[in-house]
Amino acid sequence: MHNSIVFYGGNTPGKRYGNKNNSTFRHTMNLQYRDALPDDLPEIVAIYNTTIAGRMVTADTSPVTVESRLSWYNAHDPAHRPLWMISAGRQTVGWMSFQSFYGRPAYDATAEVSIYLAENARGKGFGKDVLQYAITVAPQYGIKTLLGFIFAHNAPSLKLFMGMGFEEWAHLPEIAILDGVERSLKILGYKIK
């Protein structure tokens, strides 16, 4: 899974509280974050697959399967590169992950942040809250630099990231072909202070 975010904004992060099924929960004003469990993978994949048809968020061109995402899921480590489920009350809002940037030791303090929101959670102010949470907790995972890989035509995500202080660090012109249309990719970066 690749590209970085789907939508917009909300509140500021708070504190860690308790656990559920040995999976840590974290709380913001309206959202709860917990480490994803293997049983969450079908929901993670379902949310991800809802973004494919729009051709703005991911370079996948057809739905992915749970089986095809197992190695991706297993690459996440709650202590270093977490994958969280995000909920508001009892309803799943989406998921967020930190992924290593390049797989070489010198880049260990750099991670890509990916945020995918459920269809019914988009446009309701959650994206800003989730991205702020990512910025706030990143140092706990040894992360000093966050990256977002966003298609140049994904105006909502670019607006969100740039509104949160991310800057354009690279523009890769026409490197993806989606339905016969060449699309550019922007790499946005944020140095944790």
Short mmCIF file of N, CA and C in Angstrom, two decimals:
data_model
loop_
_atom_site.label_atom_id
_atom_site.label_comp_id
_atom_site.label_asym_id
_atom_site.label_seq_id
_atom_site.Cartn_x
_atom_site.Cartn_y
_atom_site.Cartn_z
N MET A 1 0.86 -1.16 0.00
CA MET A 1 0.00 0.00 0.00
C MET A 1 0.90 1.21 0.00
N HIS A 2 0.44 2.24 -0.65
CA HIS A 2 1.37 3.33 -0.80
C HIS A 2 0.74 4.65 -0.45
N ASN A 3 0.29 5.43 -1.32
CA ASN A 3 -0.03 6.83 -1.10
C ASN A 3 -0.51 7.18 0.30
N SER A 4 -0.51 8.45 0.61
CA SER A 4 -0.51 8.84 2.00
C SER A 4 -1.82 9.20 2.67
N ILE A 5 -2.65 10.00 2.16
CA ILE A 5 -3.82 10.35 2.97
C ILE A 5 -5.04 10.57 2.12
N VAL A 6 -6.17 10.55 2.76
CA VAL A 6 -7.41 10.73 2.06
C VAL A 6 -8.07 12.07 2.37
N PHE A 7 -8.16 12.56 3.58
CA PHE A 7 -9.01 13.74 3.78
C PHE A 7 -8.66 14.75 4.88
N TYR A 8 -9.54 15.34 5.62
CA TYR A 8 -9.45 16.61 6.35
C TYR A 8 -9.36 16.57 7.87
N GLY A 9 -9.73 17.62 8.63
CA GLY A 9 -9.26 17.88 9.98
C GLY A 9 -10.11 17.98 11.22
N GLY A 10 -9.53 18.02 12.42
CA GLY A 10 -10.23 17.99 13.69
C GLY A 10 -9.51 18.50 14.91
N ASN A 11 -9.11 17.64 15.81
CA ASN A 11 -8.66 18.02 17.15
C ASN A 11 -7.20 17.66 17.43
N THR A 12 -6.78 17.85 18.65
CA THR A 12 -5.40 17.55 19.01
C THR A 12 -5.29 16.31 19.88
N PRO A 13 -4.16 15.61 19.75
CA PRO A 13 -3.98 14.37 20.49
C PRO A 13 -3.86 14.55 21.99
N GLY A 14 -4.17 13.49 22.69
CA GLY A 14 -4.09 13.49 24.13
C GLY A 14 -3.22 12.37 24.65
N LYS A 15 -3.74 11.56 25.53
CA LYS A 15 -2.91 10.63 26.28
C LYS A 15 -3.26 9.18 25.98
N ARG A 16 -2.39 8.31 26.43
CA ARG A 16 -2.59 6.87 26.33
C ARG A 16 -3.53 6.45 27.46
N TYR A 17 -4.42 5.51 27.20
CA TYR A 17 -5.26 5.02 28.28
C TYR A 17 -5.60 3.56 28.10
N GLY A 18 -5.22 2.75 29.02
CA GLY A 18 -5.63 1.36 29.07
C GLY A 18 -5.27 0.52 27.86
N ASN A 19 -5.96 -0.64 27.72
CA ASN A 19 -5.79 -1.46 26.54
C ASN A 19 -7.02 -2.31 26.33
N LYS A 20 -7.09 -2.90 25.16
CA LYS A 20 -8.19 -3.79 24.82
C LYS A 20 -7.59 -4.93 24.01
N ASN A 21 -7.80 -6.14 24.45
CA ASN A 21 -7.26 -7.30 23.75
C ASN A 21 -5.76 -7.19 23.54
N ASN A 22 -5.03 -6.72 24.54
CA ASN A 22 -3.59 -6.54 24.45
C ASN A 22 -3.18 -5.57 23.35
N SER A 23 -4.07 -4.70 22.95
CA SER A 23 -3.79 -3.74 21.89
C SER A 23 -3.96 -2.35 22.47
N THR A 24 -2.91 -1.56 22.47
CA THR A 24 -2.92 -0.26 23.12
C THR A 24 -3.92 0.69 22.47
N PHE A 25 -4.71 1.37 23.29
CA PHE A 25 -5.59 2.43 22.82
C PHE A 25 -4.96 3.77 23.15
N ARG A 26 -5.14 4.73 22.28
CA ARG A 26 -4.73 6.10 22.55
C ARG A 26 -5.94 6.96 22.24
N HIS A 27 -6.04 8.10 22.88
CA HIS A 27 -7.25 8.89 22.74
C HIS A 27 -6.94 10.33 22.37
N THR A 28 -7.69 10.85 21.41
CA THR A 28 -7.71 12.28 21.14
C THR A 28 -9.09 12.75 21.57
N MET A 29 -9.40 14.01 21.38
CA MET A 29 -10.67 14.51 21.87
C MET A 29 -11.85 13.66 21.40
N ASN A 30 -11.85 13.26 20.12
CA ASN A 30 -12.97 12.49 19.59
C ASN A 30 -12.59 11.12 19.05
N LEU A 31 -11.32 10.85 18.91
CA LEU A 31 -10.88 9.62 18.26
C LEU A 31 -10.05 8.75 19.19
N GLN A 32 -10.15 7.44 18.98
CA GLN A 32 -9.34 6.49 19.72
C GLN A 32 -8.43 5.77 18.72
N TYR A 33 -7.20 5.51 19.13
CA TYR A 33 -6.20 4.83 18.30
C TYR A 33 -5.78 3.57 19.03
N ARG A 34 -5.78 2.44 18.34
CA ARG A 34 -5.27 1.21 18.94
C ARG A 34 -4.47 0.46 17.89
N ASP A 35 -3.51 -0.30 18.38
CA ASP A 35 -2.71 -1.11 17.47
C ASP A 35 -3.62 -2.07 16.72
N ALA A 36 -3.41 -2.17 15.42
CA ALA A 36 -4.21 -3.08 14.60
C ALA A 36 -3.86 -4.53 14.95
N LEU A 37 -4.87 -5.36 14.92
CA LEU A 37 -4.74 -6.79 15.17
C LEU A 37 -4.94 -7.55 13.86
N PRO A 38 -4.49 -8.79 13.77
CA PRO A 38 -4.71 -9.55 12.53
C PRO A 38 -6.17 -9.58 12.10
N ASP A 39 -7.09 -9.63 13.06
CA ASP A 39 -8.52 -9.64 12.72
C ASP A 39 -9.00 -8.34 12.09
N ASP A 40 -8.19 -7.27 12.18
CA ASP A 40 -8.56 -5.99 11.57
C ASP A 40 -8.20 -5.92 10.10
N LEU A 41 -7.38 -6.83 9.62
CA LEU A 41 -6.89 -6.74 8.25
C LEU A 41 -8.01 -6.70 7.20
N PRO A 42 -9.08 -7.49 7.32
CA PRO A 42 -10.15 -7.37 6.33
C PRO A 42 -10.76 -5.95 6.28
N GLU A 43 -10.91 -5.32 7.44
CA GLU A 43 -11.46 -3.96 7.45
C GLU A 43 -10.46 -2.96 6.89
N ILE A 44 -9.18 -3.13 7.20
CA ILE A 44 -8.13 -2.27 6.64
C ILE A 44 -8.16 -2.36 5.12
N VAL A 45 -8.21 -3.56 4.59
CA VAL A 45 -8.23 -3.78 3.14
C VAL A 45 -9.51 -3.20 2.54
N ALA A 46 -10.65 -3.39 3.19
CA ALA A 46 -11.91 -2.86 2.66
C ALA A 46 -11.86 -1.33 2.56
N ILE A 47 -11.35 -0.66 3.59
CA ILE A 47 -11.23 0.80 3.56
C ILE A 47 -10.29 1.21 2.44
N TYR A 48 -9.15 0.56 2.35
CA TYR A 48 -8.17 0.87 1.29
C TYR A 48 -8.80 0.71 -0.09
N ASN A 49 -9.52 -0.39 -0.29
CA ASN A 49 -10.11 -0.66 -1.61
C ASN A 49 -11.13 0.39 -2.02
N THR A 50 -11.77 1.06 -1.08
CA THR A 50 -12.75 2.10 -1.44
C THR A 50 -12.07 3.32 -2.07
N THR A 51 -10.76 3.44 -1.93
CA THR A 51 -10.06 4.61 -2.49
C THR A 51 -9.54 4.36 -3.90
N ILE A 52 -9.54 3.12 -4.35
CA ILE A 52 -8.90 2.79 -5.63
C ILE A 52 -9.65 3.38 -6.82
N ALA A 53 -10.95 3.25 -6.87
CA ALA A 53 -11.73 3.69 -8.03
C ALA A 53 -11.59 5.19 -8.31
N GLY A 54 -11.39 5.99 -7.29
CA GLY A 54 -11.27 7.44 -7.47
C GLY A 54 -9.99 7.88 -8.14
N ARG A 55 -8.99 7.01 -8.19
CA ARG A 55 -7.72 7.28 -8.87
C ARG A 55 -7.00 8.52 -8.36
N MET A 56 -7.19 8.86 -7.08
CA MET A 56 -6.52 10.01 -6.50
C MET A 56 -5.59 9.64 -5.36
N VAL A 57 -5.77 8.48 -4.75
CA VAL A 57 -5.10 8.19 -3.49
C VAL A 57 -4.02 7.13 -3.62
N THR A 58 -4.24 6.12 -4.40
CA THR A 58 -3.30 5.00 -4.47
C THR A 58 -2.96 4.66 -5.92
N ALA A 59 -1.82 4.05 -6.11
CA ALA A 59 -1.41 3.61 -7.44
C ALA A 59 -1.92 2.20 -7.75
N ASP A 60 -2.57 1.56 -6.80
CA ASP A 60 -3.23 0.29 -7.12
C ASP A 60 -4.39 0.60 -8.05
N THR A 61 -4.60 -0.26 -9.05
CA THR A 61 -5.65 -0.01 -10.03
C THR A 61 -6.81 -0.99 -9.93
N SER A 62 -6.66 -2.01 -9.08
CA SER A 62 -7.74 -2.94 -8.82
C SER A 62 -7.69 -3.33 -7.35
N PRO A 63 -8.81 -3.80 -6.81
CA PRO A 63 -8.85 -4.12 -5.38
C PRO A 63 -7.76 -5.12 -4.98
N VAL A 64 -7.24 -4.91 -3.77
CA VAL A 64 -6.25 -5.83 -3.20
C VAL A 64 -6.99 -6.83 -2.31
N THR A 65 -6.31 -7.91 -1.98
CA THR A 65 -6.91 -8.93 -1.12
C THR A 65 -6.23 -8.93 0.24
N VAL A 66 -6.91 -9.51 1.21
CA VAL A 66 -6.32 -9.66 2.54
C VAL A 66 -5.03 -10.47 2.43
N GLU A 67 -5.06 -11.54 1.67
CA GLU A 67 -3.88 -12.39 1.52
C GLU A 67 -2.70 -11.61 0.94
N SER A 68 -2.97 -10.74 -0.02
CA SER A 68 -1.88 -9.98 -0.64
C SER A 68 -1.30 -8.92 0.29
N ARG A 69 -1.99 -8.60 1.37
CA ARG A 69 -1.53 -7.57 2.30
C ARG A 69 -0.91 -8.14 3.57
N LEU A 70 -0.83 -9.45 3.68
CA LEU A 70 -0.29 -10.06 4.90
C LEU A 70 1.15 -9.65 5.17
N SER A 71 2.02 -9.66 4.17
CA SER A 71 3.42 -9.29 4.41
C SER A 71 3.52 -7.81 4.78
N TRP A 72 2.69 -6.96 4.17
CA TRP A 72 2.65 -5.54 4.52
C TRP A 72 2.23 -5.38 5.98
N TYR A 73 1.17 -6.09 6.38
CA TYR A 73 0.71 -6.03 7.77
C TYR A 73 1.81 -6.49 8.72
N ASN A 74 2.44 -7.60 8.40
CA ASN A 74 3.47 -8.17 9.27
C ASN A 74 4.72 -7.30 9.36
N ALA A 75 4.92 -6.42 8.40
CA ALA A 75 6.08 -5.51 8.43
C ALA A 75 5.90 -4.40 9.46
N HIS A 76 4.69 -4.22 9.95
CA HIS A 76 4.44 -3.20 10.97
C HIS A 76 4.76 -3.76 12.35
N ASP A 77 5.42 -2.94 13.14
CA ASP A 77 5.84 -3.31 14.49
C ASP A 77 5.30 -2.26 15.45
N PRO A 78 4.43 -2.63 16.38
CA PRO A 78 3.85 -1.63 17.29
C PRO A 78 4.87 -0.78 18.03
N ALA A 79 6.09 -1.28 18.21
CA ALA A 79 7.11 -0.53 18.94
C ALA A 79 7.93 0.39 18.04
N HIS A 80 7.87 0.18 16.72
CA HIS A 80 8.75 0.93 15.82
C HIS A 80 8.00 1.54 14.63
N ARG A 81 7.19 0.76 13.94
CA ARG A 81 6.42 1.21 12.78
C ARG A 81 4.98 0.72 12.94
N PRO A 82 4.21 1.42 13.79
CA PRO A 82 2.86 0.95 14.12
C PRO A 82 1.85 1.10 12.99
N LEU A 83 0.81 0.31 13.12
CA LEU A 83 -0.38 0.37 12.28
C LEU A 83 -1.55 0.46 13.25
N TRP A 84 -2.32 1.55 13.17
CA TRP A 84 -3.41 1.78 14.11
C TRP A 84 -4.77 1.71 13.44
N MET A 85 -5.72 1.22 14.19
CA MET A 85 -7.13 1.37 13.83
C MET A 85 -7.61 2.63 14.55
N ILE A 86 -8.45 3.40 13.88
CA ILE A 86 -8.95 4.65 14.44
C ILE A 86 -10.46 4.54 14.54
N SER A 87 -10.99 4.89 15.71
CA SER A 87 -12.44 4.83 15.88
C SER A 87 -12.95 6.06 16.60
N ALA A 88 -14.22 6.32 16.39
CA ALA A 88 -14.95 7.36 17.11
C ALA A 88 -16.10 6.63 17.78
N GLY A 89 -16.02 6.52 19.09
CA GLY A 89 -16.99 5.68 19.79
C GLY A 89 -16.79 4.24 19.35
N ARG A 90 -17.85 3.61 18.88
CA ARG A 90 -17.76 2.21 18.44
C ARG A 90 -17.60 2.08 16.93
N GLN A 91 -17.52 3.20 16.24
CA GLN A 91 -17.46 3.17 14.78
C GLN A 91 -16.03 3.36 14.28
N THR A 92 -15.60 2.49 13.38
CA THR A 92 -14.28 2.63 12.78
C THR A 92 -14.29 3.82 11.84
N VAL A 93 -13.30 4.69 12.01
CA VAL A 93 -13.14 5.87 11.18
C VAL A 93 -12.14 5.59 10.06
N GLY A 94 -11.12 4.78 10.36
CA GLY A 94 -10.10 4.48 9.36
C GLY A 94 -8.90 3.84 10.00
N TRP A 95 -7.76 3.97 9.33
CA TRP A 95 -6.51 3.43 9.85
C TRP A 95 -5.35 4.33 9.46
N MET A 96 -4.26 4.22 10.22
CA MET A 96 -3.06 5.01 9.97
C MET A 96 -1.85 4.14 10.23
N SER A 97 -0.78 4.39 9.46
CA SER A 97 0.45 3.64 9.70
C SER A 97 1.68 4.50 9.46
N PHE A 98 2.76 4.08 10.10
CA PHE A 98 4.10 4.59 9.80
C PHE A 98 4.82 3.45 9.08
N GLN A 99 5.46 3.76 7.97
CA GLN A 99 6.24 2.78 7.23
C GLN A 99 7.64 3.32 7.02
N SER A 100 8.61 2.45 7.10
CA SER A 100 9.99 2.87 6.87
C SER A 100 10.13 3.44 5.47
N PHE A 101 10.97 4.46 5.36
CA PHE A 101 11.12 5.17 4.09
C PHE A 101 11.88 4.37 3.04
N TYR A 102 13.04 3.87 3.38
CA TYR A 102 13.88 3.30 2.32
C TYR A 102 14.57 2.00 2.71
N GLY A 103 14.41 1.56 3.92
CA GLY A 103 14.97 0.27 4.32
C GLY A 103 16.47 0.23 4.53
N ARG A 104 17.08 1.38 4.70
CA ARG A 104 18.51 1.44 5.02
C ARG A 104 18.66 2.10 6.38
N PRO A 105 19.63 1.68 7.19
CA PRO A 105 19.76 2.17 8.56
C PRO A 105 19.84 3.69 8.70
N ALA A 106 20.46 4.36 7.76
CA ALA A 106 20.60 5.82 7.86
C ALA A 106 19.26 6.54 7.78
N TYR A 107 18.23 5.84 7.26
CA TYR A 107 16.90 6.44 7.13
C TYR A 107 15.95 6.02 8.25
N ASP A 108 16.45 5.38 9.30
CA ASP A 108 15.58 4.87 10.36
C ASP A 108 14.71 5.94 11.02
N ALA A 109 15.15 7.17 11.03
CA ALA A 109 14.38 8.24 11.68
C ALA A 109 13.39 8.90 10.72
N THR A 110 13.21 8.32 9.53
CA THR A 110 12.28 8.85 8.54
C THR A 110 11.21 7.81 8.26
N ALA A 111 9.94 8.25 8.24
CA ALA A 111 8.84 7.33 7.98
C ALA A 111 7.79 7.99 7.10
N GLU A 112 7.15 7.17 6.29
CA GLU A 112 5.99 7.61 5.53
C GLU A 112 4.77 7.43 6.42
N VAL A 113 3.92 8.45 6.46
CA VAL A 113 2.66 8.33 7.18
C VAL A 113 1.56 8.07 6.14
N SER A 114 0.75 7.06 6.41
CA SER A 114 -0.39 6.72 5.55
C SER A 114 -1.65 6.79 6.38
N ILE A 115 -2.65 7.46 5.85
CA ILE A 115 -3.93 7.59 6.54
C ILE A 115 -5.04 7.31 5.54
N TYR A 116 -5.88 6.37 5.88
CA TYR A 116 -7.02 6.03 5.04
C TYR A 116 -8.28 6.08 5.90
N LEU A 117 -9.25 6.85 5.44
CA LEU A 117 -10.50 7.00 6.18
C LEU A 117 -11.62 6.23 5.50
N ALA A 118 -12.52 5.69 6.31
CA ALA A 118 -13.70 5.00 5.79
C ALA A 118 -14.54 6.00 5.00
N GLU A 119 -15.26 5.51 4.00
CA GLU A 119 -16.06 6.40 3.15
C GLU A 119 -16.97 7.31 3.96
N ASN A 120 -17.62 6.78 4.98
CA ASN A 120 -18.57 7.60 5.76
C ASN A 120 -17.87 8.54 6.73
N ALA A 121 -16.54 8.51 6.80
CA ALA A 121 -15.79 9.40 7.70
C ALA A 121 -15.09 10.52 6.94
N ARG A 122 -15.14 10.49 5.63
CA ARG A 122 -14.43 11.48 4.83
C ARG A 122 -15.17 12.81 4.81
N GLY A 123 -14.38 13.87 4.83
CA GLY A 123 -14.96 15.21 4.77
C GLY A 123 -15.60 15.67 6.06
N LYS A 124 -15.30 15.00 7.17
CA LYS A 124 -15.92 15.34 8.45
C LYS A 124 -14.94 15.87 9.47
N GLY A 125 -13.75 16.23 9.04
CA GLY A 125 -12.79 16.83 9.95
C GLY A 125 -11.89 15.87 10.68
N PHE A 126 -11.83 14.61 10.28
CA PHE A 126 -10.98 13.65 10.97
C PHE A 126 -9.53 13.69 10.51
N GLY A 127 -9.28 13.95 9.24
CA GLY A 127 -7.93 13.89 8.69
C GLY A 127 -6.94 14.78 9.41
N LYS A 128 -7.34 15.99 9.73
CA LYS A 128 -6.44 16.91 10.43
C LYS A 128 -6.10 16.38 11.81
N ASP A 129 -7.09 15.86 12.50
CA ASP A 129 -6.86 15.28 13.83
C ASP A 129 -5.89 14.11 13.75
N VAL A 130 -6.09 13.25 12.78
CA VAL A 130 -5.25 12.06 12.64
C VAL A 130 -3.82 12.46 12.27
N LEU A 131 -3.67 13.40 11.35
CA LEU A 131 -2.33 13.83 10.97
C LEU A 131 -1.62 14.53 12.12
N GLN A 132 -2.36 15.33 12.89
CA GLN A 132 -1.76 15.97 14.07
C GLN A 132 -1.31 14.91 15.07
N TYR A 133 -2.11 13.88 15.23
CA TYR A 133 -1.73 12.79 16.12
C TYR A 133 -0.44 12.13 15.64
N ALA A 134 -0.33 11.90 14.35
CA ALA A 134 0.88 11.29 13.78
C ALA A 134 2.10 12.15 14.09
N ILE A 135 1.98 13.45 13.91
CA ILE A 135 3.10 14.37 14.17
C ILE A 135 3.47 14.33 15.65
N THR A 136 2.47 14.30 16.51
CA THR A 136 2.70 14.34 17.95
C THR A 136 3.37 13.07 18.47
N VAL A 137 2.93 11.90 17.99
CA VAL A 137 3.48 10.65 18.53
C VAL A 137 4.73 10.16 17.81
N ALA A 138 5.04 10.72 16.67
CA ALA A 138 6.19 10.25 15.88
C ALA A 138 7.48 10.13 16.69
N PRO A 139 7.83 11.12 17.54
CA PRO A 139 9.08 10.99 18.30
C PRO A 139 9.13 9.76 19.21
N GLN A 140 7.97 9.28 19.68
CA GLN A 140 7.94 8.08 20.52
C GLN A 140 8.43 6.85 19.76
N TYR A 141 8.45 6.93 18.44
CA TYR A 141 8.86 5.81 17.60
C TYR A 141 10.21 6.09 16.92
N GLY A 142 10.92 7.10 17.43
CA GLY A 142 12.22 7.44 16.88
C GLY A 142 12.16 8.15 15.55
N ILE A 143 11.00 8.70 15.22
CA ILE A 143 10.81 9.36 13.93
C ILE A 143 11.06 10.86 14.06
N LYS A 144 11.95 11.36 13.22
CA LYS A 144 12.27 12.79 13.20
C LYS A 144 11.78 13.47 11.93
N THR A 145 11.48 12.67 10.92
CA THR A 145 10.99 13.20 9.65
C THR A 145 9.83 12.36 9.17
N LEU A 146 8.71 13.02 8.83
CA LEU A 146 7.55 12.34 8.25
C LEU A 146 7.45 12.72 6.78
N LEU A 147 7.07 11.75 5.97
CA LEU A 147 6.87 11.96 4.55
C LEU A 147 5.46 11.59 4.16
N GLY A 148 4.93 12.30 3.19
CA GLY A 148 3.66 11.96 2.57
C GLY A 148 3.87 11.84 1.07
N PHE A 149 3.47 10.74 0.49
CA PHE A 149 3.55 10.53 -0.96
C PHE A 149 2.14 10.75 -1.50
N ILE A 150 1.94 11.84 -2.25
CA ILE A 150 0.59 12.25 -2.64
C ILE A 150 0.57 12.59 -4.13
N PHE A 151 -0.41 12.05 -4.84
CA PHE A 151 -0.56 12.41 -6.24
C PHE A 151 -0.78 13.92 -6.36
N ALA A 152 -0.20 14.52 -7.40
CA ALA A 152 -0.29 15.96 -7.60
C ALA A 152 -1.72 16.43 -7.86
N HIS A 153 -2.59 15.54 -8.33
CA HIS A 153 -3.99 15.92 -8.58
C HIS A 153 -4.88 15.68 -7.35
N ASN A 154 -4.32 15.23 -6.24
CA ASN A 154 -5.10 14.99 -5.02
C ASN A 154 -5.09 16.27 -4.17
N ALA A 155 -5.86 17.25 -4.63
CA ALA A 155 -5.88 18.57 -3.97
C ALA A 155 -6.28 18.50 -2.49
N PRO A 156 -7.28 17.71 -2.08
CA PRO A 156 -7.64 17.69 -0.66
C PRO A 156 -6.49 17.23 0.24
N SER A 157 -5.77 16.19 -0.17
CA SER A 157 -4.66 15.70 0.65
C SER A 157 -3.50 16.69 0.68
N LEU A 158 -3.20 17.30 -0.47
CA LEU A 158 -2.14 18.31 -0.50
C LEU A 158 -2.48 19.48 0.41
N LYS A 159 -3.73 19.91 0.36
CA LYS A 159 -4.17 21.02 1.22
C LYS A 159 -4.03 20.65 2.69
N LEU A 160 -4.44 19.44 3.04
CA LEU A 160 -4.35 18.98 4.42
C LEU A 160 -2.90 18.97 4.89
N PHE A 161 -2.04 18.28 4.16
CA PHE A 161 -0.65 18.15 4.59
C PHE A 161 0.03 19.51 4.67
N MET A 162 -0.14 20.33 3.64
CA MET A 162 0.52 21.63 3.63
C MET A 162 -0.05 22.53 4.73
N GLY A 163 -1.32 22.40 5.02
CA GLY A 163 -1.93 23.15 6.10
C GLY A 163 -1.40 22.75 7.47
N MET A 164 -0.83 21.56 7.56
CA MET A 164 -0.26 21.07 8.82
C MET A 164 1.25 21.29 8.88
N GLY A 165 1.79 22.03 7.92
CA GLY A 165 3.20 22.38 7.96
C GLY A 165 4.12 21.54 7.09
N PHE A 166 3.58 20.56 6.38
CA PHE A 166 4.41 19.80 5.45
C PHE A 166 4.79 20.70 4.28
N GLU A 167 5.97 20.45 3.72
CA GLU A 167 6.46 21.20 2.57
C GLU A 167 6.72 20.25 1.42
N GLU A 168 6.59 20.76 0.19
CA GLU A 168 6.90 19.93 -0.97
C GLU A 168 8.42 19.78 -1.07
N TRP A 169 8.88 18.56 -1.02
CA TRP A 169 10.32 18.27 -1.11
C TRP A 169 10.70 17.66 -2.45
N ALA A 170 9.71 17.14 -3.17
CA ALA A 170 10.01 16.56 -4.49
C ALA A 170 8.75 16.52 -5.33
N HIS A 171 8.94 16.61 -6.62
CA HIS A 171 7.86 16.46 -7.59
C HIS A 171 8.36 15.50 -8.66
N LEU A 172 7.70 14.36 -8.76
CA LEU A 172 8.08 13.33 -9.73
C LEU A 172 7.06 13.38 -10.86
N PRO A 173 7.41 14.02 -11.97
CA PRO A 173 6.43 14.26 -13.03
C PRO A 173 6.01 12.99 -13.78
N GLU A 174 4.71 12.83 -13.91
CA GLU A 174 4.08 11.81 -14.75
C GLU A 174 4.71 10.42 -14.59
N ILE A 175 4.86 9.98 -13.34
CA ILE A 175 5.48 8.66 -13.12
C ILE A 175 4.48 7.53 -12.95
N ALA A 176 3.19 7.86 -12.84
CA ALA A 176 2.16 6.83 -12.72
C ALA A 176 1.19 6.97 -13.88
N ILE A 177 0.67 5.84 -14.34
CA ILE A 177 -0.35 5.87 -15.39
C ILE A 177 -1.60 5.25 -14.81
N LEU A 178 -2.64 6.07 -14.69
CA LEU A 178 -3.93 5.63 -14.16
C LEU A 178 -4.97 5.80 -15.26
N ASP A 179 -5.52 4.70 -15.72
CA ASP A 179 -6.51 4.71 -16.80
C ASP A 179 -6.01 5.48 -18.01
N GLY A 180 -4.75 5.28 -18.36
CA GLY A 180 -4.17 5.92 -19.53
C GLY A 180 -3.73 7.36 -19.33
N VAL A 181 -3.91 7.89 -18.13
CA VAL A 181 -3.53 9.28 -17.83
C VAL A 181 -2.26 9.26 -17.00
N GLU A 182 -1.24 10.01 -17.45
CA GLU A 182 0.00 10.11 -16.68
C GLU A 182 -0.22 11.04 -15.50
N ARG A 183 0.17 10.58 -14.32
CA ARG A 183 -0.03 11.34 -13.09
C ARG A 183 1.31 11.57 -12.40
N SER A 184 1.43 12.74 -11.78
CA SER A 184 2.64 13.11 -11.06
C SER A 184 2.48 12.82 -9.58
N LEU A 185 3.61 12.62 -8.91
CA LEU A 185 3.62 12.34 -7.48
C LEU A 185 4.43 13.42 -6.77
N LYS A 186 3.89 13.92 -5.68
CA LYS A 186 4.61 14.87 -4.84
C LYS A 186 5.03 14.16 -3.56
N ILE A 187 6.23 14.47 -3.11
CA ILE A 187 6.69 13.98 -1.82
C ILE A 187 6.73 15.18 -0.89
N LEU A 188 5.91 15.13 0.15
CA LEU A 188 5.86 16.21 1.13
C LEU A 188 6.60 15.75 2.38
N GLY A 189 7.31 16.68 3.01
CA GLY A 189 8.08 16.33 4.19
C GLY A 189 7.81 17.26 5.35
N TYR A 190 8.04 16.73 6.55
CA TYR A 190 7.83 17.49 7.79
C TYR A 190 8.92 17.08 8.77
N LYS A 191 9.71 18.04 9.22
CA LYS A 191 10.73 17.79 10.23
C LYS A 191 10.10 17.97 11.61
N ILE A 192 10.17 16.95 12.44
CA ILE A 192 9.63 17.02 13.80
C ILE A 192 10.55 17.90 14.62
N LYS A 193 9.96 18.89 15.29
CA LYS A 193 10.77 19.82 16.09
C LYS A 193 10.81 19.40 17.53
#
